[in-house]
mmCIF file with all atom_site columns, C-alpha atoms in Angstrom:
data_model
loop_
_atom_site.group_PDB
_atom_site.id
_atom_site.type_symbol
_atom_site.label_atom_id
_atom_site.label_alt_id
_atom_site.label_comp_id
_atom_site.label_asym_id
_atom_site.label_entity_id
_atom_site.label_seq_id
_atom_site.pdbx_PDB_ins_code
_atom_site.Cartn_x
_atom_site.Cartn_y
_atom_site.Cartn_z
_atom_site.occupancy
_atom_site.B_iso_or_equiv
_atom_site.pdbx_formal_charge
_atom_site.auth_seq_id
_atom_site.auth_comp_id
_atom_site.auth_asym_id
_atom_site.auth_atom_id
_atom_site.pdbx_PDB_model_num
ATOM 1   C CA . UNK A 1 1   ? 20.046  17.986  9.262   1.00 43.00 ? 1   UNK A CA 1
ATOM 2   C CA . UNK A 1 2   ? 20.723  16.122  5.980   1.00 42.00 ? 2   UNK A CA 1
ATOM 3   C CA . UNK A 1 3   ? 20.429  18.164  2.834   1.00 43.00 ? 3   UNK A CA 1
ATOM 4   C CA . UNK A 1 4   ? 20.405  17.296  -0.898  1.00 42.00 ? 4   UNK A CA 1
ATOM 5   C CA . UNK A 1 5   ? 20.181  19.836  -3.719  1.00 42.00 ? 5   UNK A CA 1
ATOM 6   C CA . UNK A 1 6   ? 17.605  18.901  -6.334  1.00 41.00 ? 6   UNK A CA 1
ATOM 7   C CA . UNK A 1 7   ? 16.209  21.445  -8.789  1.00 36.00 ? 7   UNK A CA 1
ATOM 8   C CA . UNK A 1 8   ? 13.062  19.572  -9.734  1.00 37.00 ? 8   UNK A CA 1
ATOM 9   C CA . UNK A 1 9   ? 12.761  17.266  -6.717  1.00 40.00 ? 9   UNK A CA 1
ATOM 10  C CA . UNK A 1 10  ? 9.779   19.102  -5.261  1.00 40.00 ? 10  UNK A CA 1
ATOM 11  C CA . UNK A 1 11  ? 7.860   18.545  -8.492  1.00 40.00 ? 11  UNK A CA 1
ATOM 12  C CA . UNK A 1 12  ? 8.728   14.843  -8.494  1.00 38.00 ? 12  UNK A CA 1
ATOM 13  C CA . UNK A 1 13  ? 7.787   14.477  -4.806  1.00 41.00 ? 13  UNK A CA 1
ATOM 14  C CA . UNK A 1 14  ? 4.506   16.253  -5.369  1.00 45.00 ? 14  UNK A CA 1
ATOM 15  C CA . UNK A 1 15  ? 3.614   14.144  -8.406  1.00 43.00 ? 15  UNK A CA 1
ATOM 16  C CA . UNK A 1 16  ? 4.576   10.879  -6.576  1.00 42.00 ? 16  UNK A CA 1
ATOM 17  C CA . UNK A 1 17  ? 2.586   11.806  -3.431  1.00 45.00 ? 17  UNK A CA 1
ATOM 18  C CA . UNK A 1 18  ? -0.424  12.801  -5.537  1.00 48.00 ? 18  UNK A CA 1
ATOM 19  C CA . UNK A 1 19  ? -0.349  9.397   -7.197  1.00 46.00 ? 19  UNK A CA 1
ATOM 20  C CA . UNK A 1 20  ? -0.157  7.654   -3.833  1.00 42.00 ? 20  UNK A CA 1
ATOM 21  C CA . UNK A 1 21  ? -2.981  9.811   -2.556  1.00 48.00 ? 21  UNK A CA 1
ATOM 22  C CA . UNK A 1 22  ? -5.290  9.072   -5.471  1.00 48.00 ? 22  UNK A CA 1
ATOM 23  C CA . UNK A 1 23  ? -4.557  5.334   -5.240  1.00 42.00 ? 23  UNK A CA 1
ATOM 24  C CA . UNK A 1 24  ? -5.655  5.409   -1.568  1.00 46.00 ? 24  UNK A CA 1
ATOM 25  C CA . UNK A 1 25  ? -9.166  6.409   -2.549  1.00 49.00 ? 25  UNK A CA 1
ATOM 26  C CA . UNK A 1 26  ? -9.706  2.982   -4.192  1.00 48.00 ? 26  UNK A CA 1
ATOM 27  C CA . UNK A 1 27  ? -11.029 0.366   -1.817  1.00 47.00 ? 27  UNK A CA 1
ATOM 28  C CA . UNK A 1 28  ? -9.845  -3.201  -1.913  1.00 45.00 ? 28  UNK A CA 1
ATOM 29  C CA . UNK A 1 29  ? -11.993 -6.294  -1.562  1.00 41.00 ? 29  UNK A CA 1
ATOM 30  C CA . UNK A 1 30  ? -11.249 -9.004  1.026   1.00 45.00 ? 30  UNK A CA 1
ATOM 31  C CA . UNK A 1 31  ? -9.313  -10.817 -1.668  1.00 43.00 ? 31  UNK A CA 1
ATOM 32  C CA . UNK A 1 32  ? -7.114  -7.730  -2.146  1.00 47.00 ? 32  UNK A CA 1
ATOM 33  C CA . UNK A 1 33  ? -8.491  -6.729  -5.575  1.00 44.00 ? 33  UNK A CA 1
ATOM 34  C CA . UNK A 1 34  ? -9.344  -3.119  -6.300  1.00 47.00 ? 34  UNK A CA 1
ATOM 35  C CA . UNK A 1 35  ? -12.944 -2.260  -7.042  1.00 50.00 ? 35  UNK A CA 1
ATOM 36  C CA . UNK A 1 36  ? -13.021 -1.038  -10.640 1.00 49.00 ? 36  UNK A CA 1
ATOM 37  C CA . UNK A 1 37  ? -15.440 1.787   -9.858  1.00 52.00 ? 37  UNK A CA 1
ATOM 38  C CA . UNK A 1 38  ? -13.518 3.055   -6.832  1.00 55.00 ? 38  UNK A CA 1
ATOM 39  C CA . UNK A 1 39  ? -10.432 3.575   -9.014  1.00 67.00 ? 39  UNK A CA 1
ATOM 40  C CA . UNK A 1 40  ? -12.521 6.131   -10.948 1.00 88.00 ? 40  UNK A CA 1
ATOM 41  C CA . UNK A 1 41  ? -13.029 8.472   -7.938  1.00 92.00 ? 41  UNK A CA 1
ATOM 42  C CA . UNK A 1 42  ? -10.783 11.542  -7.389  1.00 94.00 ? 42  UNK A CA 1
ATOM 43  C CA . UNK A 1 43  ? -10.458 14.076  -4.537  1.00 95.00 ? 43  UNK A CA 1
ATOM 44  C CA . UNK A 1 44  ? -8.760  17.168  -5.828  1.00 95.00 ? 44  UNK A CA 1
ATOM 45  C CA . UNK A 1 45  ? -7.575  20.434  -4.477  1.00 94.00 ? 45  UNK A CA 1
ATOM 46  C CA . UNK A 1 46  ? -7.528  23.234  -7.064  1.00 93.00 ? 46  UNK A CA 1
ATOM 47  C CA . UNK A 1 47  ? -5.238  25.890  -5.710  1.00 90.00 ? 47  UNK A CA 1
ATOM 48  C CA . UNK A 1 48  ? -6.074  28.305  -8.558  1.00 90.00 ? 48  UNK A CA 1
ATOM 49  C CA . UNK A 1 49  ? -9.794  28.207  -7.898  1.00 92.00 ? 49  UNK A CA 1
ATOM 50  C CA . UNK A 1 50  ? -9.393  27.624  -4.119  1.00 93.00 ? 50  UNK A CA 1
ATOM 51  C CA . UNK A 1 51  ? -11.740 24.650  -4.414  1.00 96.00 ? 51  UNK A CA 1
ATOM 52  C CA . UNK A 1 52  ? -12.008 21.153  -3.121  1.00 97.00 ? 52  UNK A CA 1
ATOM 53  C CA . UNK A 1 53  ? -13.611 18.691  -5.543  1.00 96.00 ? 53  UNK A CA 1
ATOM 54  C CA . UNK A 1 54  ? -14.822 15.101  -5.347  1.00 96.00 ? 54  UNK A CA 1
ATOM 55  C CA . UNK A 1 55  ? -15.246 13.420  -8.739  1.00 95.00 ? 55  UNK A CA 1
ATOM 56  C CA . UNK A 1 56  ? -16.850 10.062  -9.222  1.00 95.00 ? 56  UNK A CA 1
ATOM 57  C CA . UNK A 1 57  ? -16.696 9.253   -12.931 1.00 94.00 ? 57  UNK A CA 1
ATOM 58  C CA . UNK A 1 58  ? -19.030 6.213   -12.640 1.00 93.00 ? 58  UNK A CA 1
ATOM 59  C CA . UNK A 1 59  ? -21.594 8.101   -10.551 1.00 94.00 ? 59  UNK A CA 1
ATOM 60  C CA . UNK A 1 60  ? -21.424 11.880  -11.338 1.00 95.00 ? 60  UNK A CA 1
ATOM 61  C CA . UNK A 1 61  ? -24.523 12.554  -9.143  1.00 95.00 ? 61  UNK A CA 1
ATOM 62  C CA . UNK A 1 62  ? -22.168 12.071  -6.165  1.00 95.00 ? 62  UNK A CA 1
ATOM 63  C CA . UNK A 1 63  ? -19.759 14.826  -7.346  1.00 97.00 ? 63  UNK A CA 1
ATOM 64  C CA . UNK A 1 64  ? -19.378 17.893  -5.206  1.00 97.00 ? 64  UNK A CA 1
ATOM 65  C CA . UNK A 1 65  ? -17.332 21.085  -5.357  1.00 97.00 ? 65  UNK A CA 1
ATOM 66  C CA . UNK A 1 66  ? -16.777 23.383  -2.361  1.00 97.00 ? 66  UNK A CA 1
ATOM 67  C CA . UNK A 1 67  ? -14.752 26.577  -1.992  1.00 97.00 ? 67  UNK A CA 1
ATOM 68  C CA . UNK A 1 68  ? -11.803 26.453  0.420   1.00 96.00 ? 68  UNK A CA 1
ATOM 69  C CA . UNK A 1 69  ? -9.510  29.206  1.610   1.00 95.00 ? 69  UNK A CA 1
ATOM 70  C CA . UNK A 1 70  ? -6.156  29.578  -0.207  1.00 94.00 ? 70  UNK A CA 1
ATOM 71  C CA . UNK A 1 71  ? -3.502  27.188  0.970   1.00 91.00 ? 71  UNK A CA 1
ATOM 72  C CA . UNK A 1 72  ? -1.629  24.001  0.099   1.00 90.00 ? 72  UNK A CA 1
ATOM 73  C CA . UNK A 1 73  ? -1.948  20.235  0.392   1.00 93.00 ? 73  UNK A CA 1
ATOM 74  C CA . UNK A 1 74  ? -4.633  17.803  1.321   1.00 94.00 ? 74  UNK A CA 1
ATOM 75  C CA . UNK A 1 75  ? -4.514  14.532  3.200   1.00 97.00 ? 75  UNK A CA 1
ATOM 76  C CA . UNK A 1 76  ? -6.908  11.685  4.015   1.00 97.00 ? 76  UNK A CA 1
ATOM 77  C CA . UNK A 1 77  ? -7.060  11.667  7.833   1.00 96.00 ? 77  UNK A CA 1
ATOM 78  C CA . UNK A 1 78  ? -9.526  8.819   8.631   1.00 95.00 ? 78  UNK A CA 1
ATOM 79  C CA . UNK A 1 79  ? -13.222 8.798   9.489   1.00 94.00 ? 79  UNK A CA 1
ATOM 80  C CA . UNK A 1 80  ? -14.048 9.646   5.862   1.00 95.00 ? 80  UNK A CA 1
ATOM 81  C CA . UNK A 1 81  ? -12.420 13.147  6.207   1.00 97.00 ? 81  UNK A CA 1
ATOM 82  C CA . UNK A 1 82  ? -9.827  15.042  4.337   1.00 97.00 ? 82  UNK A CA 1
ATOM 83  C CA . UNK A 1 83  ? -7.497  17.695  5.828   1.00 97.00 ? 83  UNK A CA 1
ATOM 84  C CA . UNK A 1 84  ? -6.990  20.878  3.740   1.00 97.00 ? 84  UNK A CA 1
ATOM 85  C CA . UNK A 1 85  ? -4.196  23.295  4.551   1.00 96.00 ? 85  UNK A CA 1
ATOM 86  C CA . UNK A 1 86  ? -5.262  26.962  4.593   1.00 96.00 ? 86  UNK A CA 1
ATOM 87  C CA . UNK A 1 87  ? -3.463  30.322  4.923   1.00 96.00 ? 87  UNK A CA 1
ATOM 88  C CA . UNK A 1 88  ? -4.677  30.432  8.563   1.00 97.00 ? 88  UNK A CA 1
ATOM 89  C CA . UNK A 1 89  ? -4.271  26.781  9.596   1.00 97.00 ? 89  UNK A CA 1
ATOM 90  C CA . UNK A 1 90  ? -6.421  23.969  8.243   1.00 97.00 ? 90  UNK A CA 1
ATOM 91  C CA . UNK A 1 91  ? -9.888  22.675  7.594   1.00 97.00 ? 91  UNK A CA 1
ATOM 92  C CA . UNK A 1 92  ? -11.330 19.124  7.638   1.00 97.00 ? 92  UNK A CA 1
ATOM 93  C CA . UNK A 1 93  ? -14.089 18.128  5.244   1.00 98.00 ? 93  UNK A CA 1
ATOM 94  C CA . UNK A 1 94  ? -16.327 15.088  4.998   1.00 97.00 ? 94  UNK A CA 1
ATOM 95  C CA . UNK A 1 95  ? -15.458 13.119  1.833   1.00 96.00 ? 95  UNK A CA 1
ATOM 96  C CA . UNK A 1 96  ? -18.983 12.056  1.086   1.00 94.00 ? 96  UNK A CA 1
ATOM 97  C CA . UNK A 1 97  ? -20.501 15.592  1.055   1.00 96.00 ? 97  UNK A CA 1
ATOM 98  C CA . UNK A 1 98  ? -17.657 18.155  1.189   1.00 97.00 ? 98  UNK A CA 1
ATOM 99  C CA . UNK A 1 99  ? -19.175 19.636  4.361   1.00 98.00 ? 99  UNK A CA 1
ATOM 100 C CA . UNK A 1 100 ? -16.601 21.282  6.667   1.00 98.00 ? 100 UNK A CA 1
ATOM 101 C CA . UNK A 1 101 ? -16.394 19.293  9.911   1.00 97.00 ? 101 UNK A CA 1
ATOM 102 C CA . UNK A 1 102 ? -13.553 21.129  11.739  1.00 96.00 ? 102 UNK A CA 1
ATOM 103 C CA . UNK A 1 103 ? -11.198 24.104  11.308  1.00 96.00 ? 103 UNK A CA 1
ATOM 104 C CA . UNK A 1 104 ? -8.350  25.818  12.977  1.00 97.00 ? 104 UNK A CA 1
ATOM 105 C CA . UNK A 1 105 ? -7.841  29.452  11.888  1.00 97.00 ? 105 UNK A CA 1
ATOM 106 C CA . UNK A 1 106 ? -5.571  30.881  14.615  1.00 97.00 ? 106 UNK A CA 1
ATOM 107 C CA . UNK A 1 107 ? -2.324  30.678  12.544  1.00 97.00 ? 107 UNK A CA 1
ATOM 108 C CA . UNK A 1 108 ? -2.183  33.334  9.821   1.00 97.00 ? 108 UNK A CA 1
ATOM 109 C CA . UNK A 1 109 ? 0.783   32.828  7.534   1.00 96.00 ? 109 UNK A CA 1
ATOM 110 C CA . UNK A 1 110 ? 0.359   29.056  7.333   1.00 97.00 ? 110 UNK A CA 1
ATOM 111 C CA . UNK A 1 111 ? 1.598   27.721  3.982   1.00 96.00 ? 111 UNK A CA 1
ATOM 112 C CA . UNK A 1 112 ? 0.757   23.994  4.430   1.00 96.00 ? 112 UNK A CA 1
ATOM 113 C CA . UNK A 1 113 ? -0.669  21.629  6.992   1.00 97.00 ? 113 UNK A CA 1
ATOM 114 C CA . UNK A 1 114 ? -0.115  17.929  7.579   1.00 97.00 ? 114 UNK A CA 1
ATOM 115 C CA . UNK A 1 115 ? -1.653  15.477  10.117  1.00 97.00 ? 115 UNK A CA 1
ATOM 116 C CA . UNK A 1 116 ? 1.013   13.546  11.978  1.00 97.00 ? 116 UNK A CA 1
ATOM 117 C CA . UNK A 1 117 ? 0.850   9.909   13.004  1.00 95.00 ? 117 UNK A CA 1
ATOM 118 C CA . UNK A 1 118 ? 0.349   10.972  16.666  1.00 95.00 ? 118 UNK A CA 1
ATOM 119 C CA . UNK A 1 119 ? -2.877  12.798  15.730  1.00 96.00 ? 119 UNK A CA 1
ATOM 120 C CA . UNK A 1 120 ? -1.476  16.334  16.022  1.00 97.00 ? 120 UNK A CA 1
ATOM 121 C CA . UNK A 1 121 ? -1.147  18.626  13.021  1.00 98.00 ? 121 UNK A CA 1
ATOM 122 C CA . UNK A 1 122 ? 2.040   20.133  11.665  1.00 97.00 ? 122 UNK A CA 1
ATOM 123 C CA . UNK A 1 123 ? 1.792   23.598  10.177  1.00 98.00 ? 123 UNK A CA 1
ATOM 124 C CA . UNK A 1 124 ? 4.564   25.251  8.139   1.00 97.00 ? 124 UNK A CA 1
ATOM 125 C CA . UNK A 1 125 ? 5.293   28.814  7.273   1.00 97.00 ? 125 UNK A CA 1
ATOM 126 C CA . UNK A 1 126 ? 8.106   31.203  6.349   1.00 97.00 ? 126 UNK A CA 1
ATOM 127 C CA . UNK A 1 127 ? 9.550   33.808  8.724   1.00 97.00 ? 127 UNK A CA 1
ATOM 128 C CA . UNK A 1 128 ? 6.721   33.050  11.059  1.00 96.00 ? 128 UNK A CA 1
ATOM 129 C CA . UNK A 1 129 ? 5.946   32.566  14.730  1.00 95.00 ? 129 UNK A CA 1
ATOM 130 C CA . UNK A 1 130 ? 8.866   34.853  15.657  1.00 95.00 ? 130 UNK A CA 1
ATOM 131 C CA . UNK A 1 131 ? 11.412  32.594  13.828  1.00 97.00 ? 131 UNK A CA 1
ATOM 132 C CA . UNK A 1 132 ? 13.353  32.982  10.555  1.00 97.00 ? 132 UNK A CA 1
ATOM 133 C CA . UNK A 1 133 ? 13.330  30.637  7.581   1.00 97.00 ? 133 UNK A CA 1
ATOM 134 C CA . UNK A 1 134 ? 11.023  27.636  7.406   1.00 97.00 ? 134 UNK A CA 1
ATOM 135 C CA . UNK A 1 135 ? 9.105   27.260  10.638  1.00 98.00 ? 135 UNK A CA 1
ATOM 136 C CA . UNK A 1 136 ? 7.261   24.051  11.586  1.00 97.00 ? 136 UNK A CA 1
ATOM 137 C CA . UNK A 1 137 ? 4.661   24.263  14.393  1.00 98.00 ? 137 UNK A CA 1
ATOM 138 C CA . UNK A 1 138 ? 3.038   21.167  15.859  1.00 98.00 ? 138 UNK A CA 1
ATOM 139 C CA . UNK A 1 139 ? -0.424  21.808  17.281  1.00 98.00 ? 139 UNK A CA 1
ATOM 140 C CA . UNK A 1 140 ? -3.014  19.631  19.001  1.00 96.00 ? 140 UNK A CA 1
ATOM 141 C CA . UNK A 1 141 ? -6.654  19.461  17.912  1.00 90.00 ? 141 UNK A CA 1
ATOM 142 C CA . UNK A 1 142 ? -7.524  22.588  19.946  1.00 92.00 ? 142 UNK A CA 1
ATOM 143 C CA . UNK A 1 143 ? -4.622  24.568  18.441  1.00 96.00 ? 143 UNK A CA 1
ATOM 144 C CA . UNK A 1 144 ? -2.282  24.526  21.392  1.00 97.00 ? 144 UNK A CA 1
ATOM 145 C CA . UNK A 1 145 ? 1.310   24.872  20.260  1.00 98.00 ? 145 UNK A CA 1
ATOM 146 C CA . UNK A 1 146 ? 3.322   21.813  21.333  1.00 98.00 ? 146 UNK A CA 1
ATOM 147 C CA . UNK A 1 147 ? 6.591   22.282  19.455  1.00 96.00 ? 147 UNK A CA 1
ATOM 148 C CA . UNK A 1 148 ? 8.298   24.748  17.122  1.00 97.00 ? 148 UNK A CA 1
ATOM 149 C CA . UNK A 1 149 ? 11.146  23.776  14.799  1.00 95.00 ? 149 UNK A CA 1
ATOM 150 C CA . UNK A 1 150 ? 12.883  26.322  12.508  1.00 96.00 ? 150 UNK A CA 1
ATOM 151 C CA . UNK A 1 151 ? 15.273  25.940  9.600   1.00 96.00 ? 151 UNK A CA 1
ATOM 152 C CA . UNK A 1 152 ? 16.843  29.376  9.018   1.00 96.00 ? 152 UNK A CA 1
ATOM 153 C CA . UNK A 1 153 ? 18.117  30.475  5.646   1.00 94.00 ? 153 UNK A CA 1
ATOM 154 C CA . UNK A 1 154 ? 15.244  29.254  3.478   1.00 96.00 ? 154 UNK A CA 1
ATOM 155 C CA . UNK A 1 155 ? 12.789  31.519  1.721   1.00 95.00 ? 155 UNK A CA 1
ATOM 156 C CA . UNK A 1 156 ? 10.121  29.059  0.491   1.00 95.00 ? 156 UNK A CA 1
ATOM 157 C CA . UNK A 1 157 ? 8.341   25.984  1.735   1.00 96.00 ? 157 UNK A CA 1
ATOM 158 C CA . UNK A 1 158 ? 5.755   23.896  -0.170  1.00 93.00 ? 158 UNK A CA 1
ATOM 159 C CA . UNK A 1 159 ? 5.095   20.561  1.497   1.00 94.00 ? 159 UNK A CA 1
ATOM 160 C CA . UNK A 1 160 ? 6.198   18.598  4.562   1.00 96.00 ? 160 UNK A CA 1
ATOM 161 C CA . UNK A 1 161 ? 6.069   14.838  4.963   1.00 96.00 ? 161 UNK A CA 1
ATOM 162 C CA . UNK A 1 162 ? 6.745   12.891  8.183   1.00 95.00 ? 162 UNK A CA 1
ATOM 163 C CA . UNK A 1 163 ? 9.074   9.867   7.703   1.00 95.00 ? 163 UNK A CA 1
ATOM 164 C CA . UNK A 1 164 ? 8.711   6.542   9.504   1.00 94.00 ? 164 UNK A CA 1
ATOM 165 C CA . UNK A 1 165 ? 11.732  7.472   11.588  1.00 93.00 ? 165 UNK A CA 1
ATOM 166 C CA . UNK A 1 166 ? 10.052  10.639  12.916  1.00 90.00 ? 166 UNK A CA 1
ATOM 167 C CA . UNK A 1 167 ? 11.995  13.122  10.791  1.00 94.00 ? 167 UNK A CA 1
ATOM 168 C CA . UNK A 1 168 ? 10.488  15.413  8.151   1.00 94.00 ? 168 UNK A CA 1
ATOM 169 C CA . UNK A 1 169 ? 11.033  15.657  4.416   1.00 96.00 ? 169 UNK A CA 1
ATOM 170 C CA . UNK A 1 170 ? 10.772  19.353  3.517   1.00 96.00 ? 170 UNK A CA 1
ATOM 171 C CA . UNK A 1 171 ? 10.469  20.850  0.012   1.00 94.00 ? 171 UNK A CA 1
ATOM 172 C CA . UNK A 1 172 ? 12.226  24.234  0.206   1.00 93.00 ? 172 UNK A CA 1
ATOM 173 C CA . UNK A 1 173 ? 13.483  26.687  -2.362  1.00 90.00 ? 173 UNK A CA 1
ATOM 174 C CA . UNK A 1 174 ? 15.111  24.364  -4.994  1.00 91.00 ? 174 UNK A CA 1
ATOM 175 C CA . UNK A 1 175 ? 15.970  21.720  -2.370  1.00 93.00 ? 175 UNK A CA 1
ATOM 176 C CA . UNK A 1 176 ? 14.441  18.755  -0.622  1.00 96.00 ? 176 UNK A CA 1
ATOM 177 C CA . UNK A 1 177 ? 15.941  18.037  2.797   1.00 95.00 ? 177 UNK A CA 1
ATOM 178 C CA . UNK A 1 178 ? 15.319  15.786  5.734   1.00 95.00 ? 178 UNK A CA 1
ATOM 179 C CA . UNK A 1 179 ? 15.420  17.364  9.155   1.00 92.00 ? 179 UNK A CA 1
#
């Protein structure tokens, strides 16, 4: 496990990933140019209000706001859906309407959820699933546990990101580490 101390790294990582996420909502033409109107659409997760929001500045009649359980993170997962981490697992919502299309609620204590490239979902929690510290649990679509990884000695986890080499970037306490 590689580890680097960084007091504000988790803030910078979150801001950077949010910028990447918002830019992904814009569609590109065949010539590779961004559609001006699509750059004015936002998909937001408001942790304070426990709300998922779709905002289209050019066409406000398409806006929607739906309550979601407390939790962290959101991720575009294909098929016009967004994954929302919840305190019990995750939910998937249709981007066009906000309608919930799938949920997994069998993992109380989940802090964040992230869809992996292999199609499974990675859940993270603290002192969880019989392990100490940060605990990562990989589950399939039906919720079957496939793998559990723990990083003892940590008391907080916010977000997890899979790297191209198959490791994970973990924001923990006042540290970002790769494991």
